[in-house]
Short mmCIF file of C-alpha atoms in Angstrom, two decimals:
data_model
loop_
_atom_site.label_atom_id
_atom_site.label_comp_id
_atom_site.label_asym_id
_atom_site.label_seq_id
_atom_site.Cartn_x
_atom_site.Cartn_y
_atom_site.Cartn_z
CA MET A 65 -11.14 17.29 -10.12
CA LEU A 66 -8.68 19.51 -8.21
CA THR A 67 -9.42 23.09 -7.28
CA GLU A 68 -6.75 25.67 -8.05
CA PRO A 69 -5.47 25.85 -4.42
CA LEU A 70 -5.35 22.06 -4.19
CA HIS A 71 -3.55 21.77 -7.54
CA ARG A 72 -0.97 24.36 -6.49
CA ALA A 73 -0.41 22.54 -3.20
CA ALA A 74 0.04 19.23 -5.04
CA VAL A 75 2.58 20.72 -7.47
CA GLU A 76 4.51 22.34 -4.62
CA LEU A 77 4.51 19.04 -2.73
CA GLY A 78 5.84 17.27 -5.81
CA ARG A 79 8.67 19.76 -6.28
CA ARG A 80 9.73 19.46 -2.65
CA LEU A 81 9.67 15.67 -2.82
CA GLY A 82 11.44 15.62 -6.18
CA ALA A 83 14.32 17.60 -4.73
CA ARG A 84 14.80 14.85 -2.15
CA VAL A 85 14.91 11.89 -4.55
CA PRO A 86 18.39 10.32 -4.63
CA LEU A 87 20.33 11.01 -7.82
CA GLY A 88 20.81 8.29 -10.38
CA LEU A 89 17.63 6.29 -9.71
CA PRO A 90 15.93 4.66 -12.70
CA VAL A 91 12.74 6.44 -13.72
CA GLU A 92 10.41 3.73 -12.37
CA ALA A 93 12.18 3.65 -9.02
CA ALA A 94 12.06 7.45 -8.80
CA ARG A 95 8.33 7.35 -9.62
CA ALA A 96 7.66 4.69 -6.98
CA THR A 97 9.66 6.66 -4.40
CA LEU A 98 7.73 9.85 -5.15
CA SER A 99 4.36 8.09 -5.19
CA ARG A 100 4.92 6.49 -1.79
CA ALA A 101 5.98 9.81 -0.26
CA ALA A 102 3.06 11.66 -1.90
CA VAL A 103 0.54 9.14 -0.56
CA ALA A 104 1.76 9.84 2.97
CA ALA A 105 1.26 13.60 2.54
CA ALA A 106 -1.90 13.67 0.38
CA SER A 107 -4.40 13.27 3.22
CA ARG A 108 -3.00 16.29 5.08
CA ILE A 109 -3.09 18.48 1.95
CA VAL A 110 -6.67 17.46 1.12
CA SER A 111 -7.79 18.05 4.70
CA GLU A 112 -6.32 21.57 4.55
CA SER A 113 -7.32 22.63 1.02
CA GLY A 114 -9.82 20.04 -0.16
CA PRO A 115 -13.60 19.63 0.07
CA THR A 116 -15.20 20.18 3.46
CA ALA A 117 -17.67 17.76 4.94
CA THR A 118 -21.35 18.70 5.02
CA ALA A 119 -22.48 19.28 8.60
CA THR A 120 -25.40 16.97 9.34
CA TRP A 121 -25.66 17.15 13.12
CA TRP A 122 -28.07 20.08 12.95
CA TRP A 123 -30.48 17.92 10.90
CA TRP A 124 -31.21 15.93 14.02
CA ILE A 125 -31.77 19.06 16.09
CA GLY A 126 -34.26 20.35 13.52
CA TYR A 127 -35.84 16.91 13.33
CA ALA A 128 -36.30 16.71 17.09
CA ALA A 129 -37.67 20.27 17.27
CA ALA A 130 -40.15 19.67 14.44
CA TRP A 131 -41.47 16.53 16.04
CA ALA A 132 -41.68 18.15 19.43
CA ILE A 133 -43.85 20.88 17.95
CA ALA A 134 -45.91 18.33 16.00
CA GLY A 135 -46.33 16.20 19.12
CA ALA A 136 -47.49 19.15 21.18
CA ALA A 137 -49.95 20.15 18.48
CA THR A 138 -51.27 16.60 18.17
CA SER A 139 -51.80 16.32 21.92
CA SER A 140 -53.60 19.64 21.97
CA VAL A 141 -55.98 18.64 19.18
CA ALA A 142 -56.58 15.16 20.54
CA ALA A 143 -57.49 16.58 23.96
CA ARG A 144 -60.42 18.60 22.60
CA PRO A 145 -63.92 17.31 23.47
CA GLY A 146 -65.50 15.30 20.68
CA PHE A 147 -62.22 14.50 18.89
CA PRO A 148 -63.13 11.49 16.65
CA VAL A 149 -59.85 9.50 16.97
CA PRO A 150 -59.25 7.65 20.26
CA LEU A 151 -56.52 9.33 22.28
CA GLY A 152 -54.38 6.16 22.39
CA LEU A 153 -53.96 6.12 18.60
CA GLY A 154 -52.31 9.55 18.51
CA PRO A 155 -49.06 8.64 20.31
CA ALA A 156 -48.82 5.31 18.42
CA ALA A 157 -49.15 7.00 15.04
CA TYR A 158 -46.74 9.70 16.16
CA ALA A 159 -44.15 7.09 17.24
CA GLY A 160 -44.46 5.25 13.91
CA LEU A 161 -43.89 8.41 11.93
CA LEU A 162 -40.96 9.26 14.19
CA VAL A 163 -39.25 5.92 13.50
CA ALA A 164 -39.85 6.14 9.74
CA ALA A 165 -38.54 9.68 9.53
CA ALA A 166 -35.45 8.80 11.60
CA ALA A 167 -34.67 5.88 9.28
CA VAL A 168 -34.93 8.09 6.19
CA LEU A 169 -32.75 10.76 7.79
CA ALA A 170 -30.10 8.21 8.80
CA VAL A 171 -29.95 6.82 5.25
CA VAL A 172 -29.58 10.28 3.75
CA GLN A 173 -26.91 11.20 6.30
CA ARG A 174 -24.95 8.05 5.51
CA TRP A 175 -25.18 8.73 1.78
CA VAL A 176 -23.87 12.27 2.28
CA ARG A 177 -20.91 11.00 4.33
CA GLU A 178 -20.06 8.25 1.84
CA ARG A 179 -20.23 10.73 -1.03
CA HIS A 180 -17.85 13.04 0.85
CA ASP A 181 -15.45 10.19 1.65
CA ASP A 182 -15.45 9.12 -2.00
CA LEU A 183 -14.74 12.70 -3.12
CA VAL A 184 -11.87 12.98 -0.62
CA ALA A 185 -10.40 9.67 -1.79
CA ARG A 186 -10.54 10.80 -5.43
CA CYS A 187 -8.95 14.12 -4.50
CA GLU A 188 -6.15 12.35 -2.64
CA GLY A 189 -5.54 10.12 -5.66
CA ALA A 190 -5.41 13.18 -7.93
CA VAL A 191 -3.00 14.93 -5.54
CA VAL A 192 -0.71 11.89 -5.57
CA SER A 193 -0.80 11.79 -9.39
CA VAL A 194 -0.06 15.51 -9.82
CA ALA A 195 2.62 15.52 -7.12
CA THR A 196 4.30 12.44 -8.60
CA GLN A 197 4.45 14.00 -12.08
CA ALA A 198 5.75 17.33 -10.75
CA GLY A 199 8.23 15.53 -8.52
CA LEU A 200 9.48 13.35 -11.36
CA ALA A 201 10.18 16.43 -13.47
CA GLU A 202 12.20 17.89 -10.57
CA ALA A 203 13.96 14.59 -9.82
CA LEU A 204 15.12 14.27 -13.44
CA ARG A 205 16.10 17.93 -13.81
CA ALA A 206 19.64 18.32 -15.12
CA GLY A 207 22.04 19.86 -12.64
CA ARG A 208 20.08 18.95 -9.53
CA ARG A 209 22.27 18.38 -6.48
CA GLU A 210 22.35 15.27 -4.34
CA PRO A 211 19.85 15.90 -1.51
CA ALA A 212 21.13 16.20 2.03
CA PHE A 213 18.11 14.25 3.35
CA PRO A 214 17.04 11.87 0.58
CA LEU A 215 13.73 10.03 0.57
CA PRO A 216 13.86 6.30 1.32
CA THR A 217 14.06 4.63 -2.07
CA ALA A 218 11.05 2.60 -3.17
CA TRP A 219 11.42 0.14 -6.02
CA PRO A 220 8.37 -0.84 -8.08
CA ARG A 221 6.98 -4.34 -8.00
CA PRO A 222 8.50 -6.38 -10.85
CA GLY A 223 6.06 -6.81 -13.71
CA PRO A 224 5.13 -10.05 -15.48
CA GLN A 225 7.62 -11.51 -17.97
CA PRO A 226 5.27 -13.03 -20.59
CA TYR A 227 7.99 -15.17 -22.21
CA GLY A 228 9.68 -16.26 -19.01
CA VAL A 229 13.29 -15.57 -18.02
CA SER A 230 16.69 -17.12 -18.63
CA HIS A 231 18.88 -18.18 -15.72
CA ARG A 232 20.63 -14.81 -15.79
CA GLY A 233 17.28 -13.07 -16.21
CA ALA A 234 15.98 -14.92 -13.14
CA GLU A 235 18.85 -13.51 -11.08
CA GLN A 236 18.01 -9.99 -12.25
CA LEU A 237 14.34 -10.61 -11.51
CA VAL A 238 15.21 -11.71 -7.96
CA ALA A 239 17.37 -8.61 -7.49
CA ASP A 240 14.36 -6.51 -8.54
CA TRP A 241 12.15 -8.35 -6.06
CA MET A 242 14.69 -7.80 -3.28
CA ARG A 243 14.83 -4.07 -4.09
CA HIS A 244 11.04 -3.93 -4.06
CA LEU A 245 10.99 -5.62 -0.65
CA GLY A 246 13.40 -3.07 0.82
CA ALA A 247 16.97 -4.11 -0.02
CA SER A 248 17.48 -1.19 -2.41
CA ASP A 249 21.19 -2.00 -2.88
CA ALA A 250 20.60 -5.57 -4.12
CA GLU A 251 22.80 -6.46 -7.09
CA VAL A 252 23.38 -9.53 -9.24
CA THR A 253 26.84 -11.00 -8.76
CA ARG A 254 28.86 -14.11 -9.50
CA PHE A 255 31.10 -15.73 -6.90
CA THR A 256 32.95 -19.03 -7.22
CA GLY A 257 33.22 -21.64 -4.52
CA ASP A 258 30.77 -19.85 -2.26
CA GLY A 259 27.66 -22.00 -2.44
CA GLY A 260 26.22 -20.31 -5.52
CA VAL A 261 25.34 -16.86 -4.17
CA ASP A 262 23.67 -14.98 -7.04
CA VAL A 263 22.35 -11.72 -5.53
CA VAL A 264 23.87 -9.72 -2.68
CA SER A 265 23.03 -6.64 -0.64
CA ALA A 266 24.48 -5.10 2.50
CA HIS A 267 22.54 -7.43 4.80
CA TRP A 268 21.31 -10.30 2.57
CA ILE A 269 22.63 -12.94 0.21
CA ALA A 270 20.39 -14.91 -2.13
CA GLN A 271 20.63 -18.01 -4.27
CA VAL A 272 18.41 -18.37 -7.36
CA LYS A 273 17.36 -21.62 -8.99
CA ASN A 274 15.41 -21.20 -12.22
CA LEU A 275 13.69 -24.60 -12.41
CA GLY A 276 10.60 -26.21 -13.82
CA GLU A 277 7.38 -25.60 -11.89
CA ARG A 278 7.29 -29.16 -10.52
CA THR A 279 11.02 -29.45 -9.82
CA THR A 280 11.98 -29.54 -6.15
CA VAL A 281 15.05 -27.78 -4.77
CA PRO A 282 17.37 -30.35 -3.15
CA VAL A 283 17.72 -29.95 0.62
CA ALA A 284 21.51 -30.07 0.16
CA GLN A 285 21.46 -26.75 -1.70
CA ILE A 286 19.51 -25.10 1.11
CA ARG A 287 21.98 -26.47 3.66
CA GLU A 288 24.88 -25.24 1.54
CA LEU A 289 23.52 -21.69 1.39
CA ALA A 290 22.97 -21.73 5.16
CA GLY A 291 26.63 -22.65 5.63
CA VAL A 292 27.76 -19.82 3.34
CA ALA A 293 25.59 -17.35 5.26
CA ALA A 294 27.02 -18.51 8.59
CA ASP A 295 30.51 -17.75 7.23
CA ASP A 296 29.51 -14.51 5.51
CA GLY A 297 27.48 -12.97 8.34
CA ARG A 298 24.59 -11.89 6.13
CA ARG A 299 21.09 -13.37 6.17
CA PRO A 300 20.24 -16.01 3.53
CA LEU A 301 17.32 -16.03 1.07
CA PHE A 302 16.47 -18.73 -1.46
CA PHE A 303 14.42 -18.06 -4.61
CA THR A 304 13.19 -20.66 -7.09
CA SER A 305 10.63 -21.07 -9.83
CA GLY A 306 10.20 -24.65 -8.62
CA THR A 307 9.14 -25.94 -5.20
CA TYR A 308 10.62 -26.96 -1.85
CA SER A 309 10.36 -30.29 -0.03
CA PRO A 310 8.93 -30.43 3.51
CA GLY A 311 12.45 -31.26 4.74
CA GLY A 312 13.88 -28.20 3.02
CA VAL A 313 11.20 -25.94 4.51
CA ALA A 314 11.81 -27.38 7.99
CA PHE A 315 15.57 -26.83 7.72
CA ALA A 316 15.11 -23.26 6.44
CA ASP A 317 12.76 -22.48 9.33
CA ARG A 318 15.37 -23.68 11.83
CA SER A 319 18.17 -21.69 10.19
CA GLY A 320 16.20 -18.47 9.67
CA MET A 321 16.35 -18.66 5.88
CA GLY A 322 13.56 -17.17 3.75
CA LEU A 323 12.24 -19.44 0.98
CA PHE A 324 10.46 -17.84 -1.99
CA GLU A 325 8.83 -19.16 -5.14
CA TYR A 326 8.66 -16.72 -8.04
CA HIS A 327 6.45 -16.95 -11.12
CA ALA A 328 8.08 -14.81 -13.79
CA GLU A 329 5.25 -15.02 -16.32
CA GLY A 330 2.63 -13.97 -13.77
CA GLY A 331 4.75 -11.39 -11.92
CA ALA A 332 4.09 -13.14 -8.61
CA LEU A 333 6.20 -14.00 -5.57
CA ARG A 334 5.04 -16.51 -2.95
CA ALA A 335 6.48 -16.95 0.53
CA ALA A 336 7.17 -20.66 1.10
CA ASN A 337 7.98 -20.54 4.83
CA GLY A 338 7.49 -18.40 7.92
CA THR A 339 10.66 -16.33 7.53
CA ALA A 340 9.67 -15.43 3.97
CA ARG A 341 6.13 -14.49 5.06
CA ALA A 342 7.60 -12.09 7.62
CA VAL A 343 9.73 -10.52 4.87
CA VAL A 344 6.69 -10.06 2.61
CA GLU A 345 4.74 -8.41 5.46
CA GLN A 346 7.54 -6.29 6.95
CA GLY A 347 10.08 -5.92 4.14
CA LEU A 348 13.80 -6.69 4.04
CA ARG A 349 14.77 -4.69 7.08
CA PRO A 350 18.37 -4.62 8.32
CA PRO A 351 18.81 -7.26 11.06
CA SER A 352 18.71 -5.70 14.52
#
């Protein structure tokens, strides 16, 4: 798939990126970090060292020139005395052929462009794969120093848990989701007398309720977490495997709390209100 120059460029990219991965990341987080950075750089590398597009503009120049010559020849023949075909049929037939030929040429040109775009996309995917593998080897190299300008850490999307999760496992699952959404410092914790905060990060606190699918979170628990957040100064998030009542959603919207429903077995996370939808679209960014 990759030419030698493109392969060398991908390996060099991976080594440079690997040297910028923060120390101590789990392998999957390091891989996700490298992959995201490689995706951003792959298009530039392929444009510089990858396949070049076939020039098709000159086809139309040749097409126009050929038909101009054919048209002149047709007019010359049709103008001779005794020519058996009426003069009016010549231009009509010529115009029909012109339209048919243009349609065929346009289809072929589109096919050539799509084939090139597909080849470029496959090359970019191969560059990302090679760069990620080379970068992972560098990131895990013993004795590597902490980078001065580390890459922003990307955490992989939590996978399905076929047998479900325990209450403690649900808290760890939520911490993984928060890391994936951008709060890379999210950690499971246990506080007492604080409204049941289960996961914390620098800018967010979260409560987790591992319930039955049809069990509704009481509005009182949402209000309680909002009160803790007002005291704490960090933004509140609520995660459950159950559901929320309309009153709970309305209160969370007013207080700026994100409500999420997780499905451990399916590896899915659903935003249950507007604040949560914004988080899914934009990530857990530090409050401005």
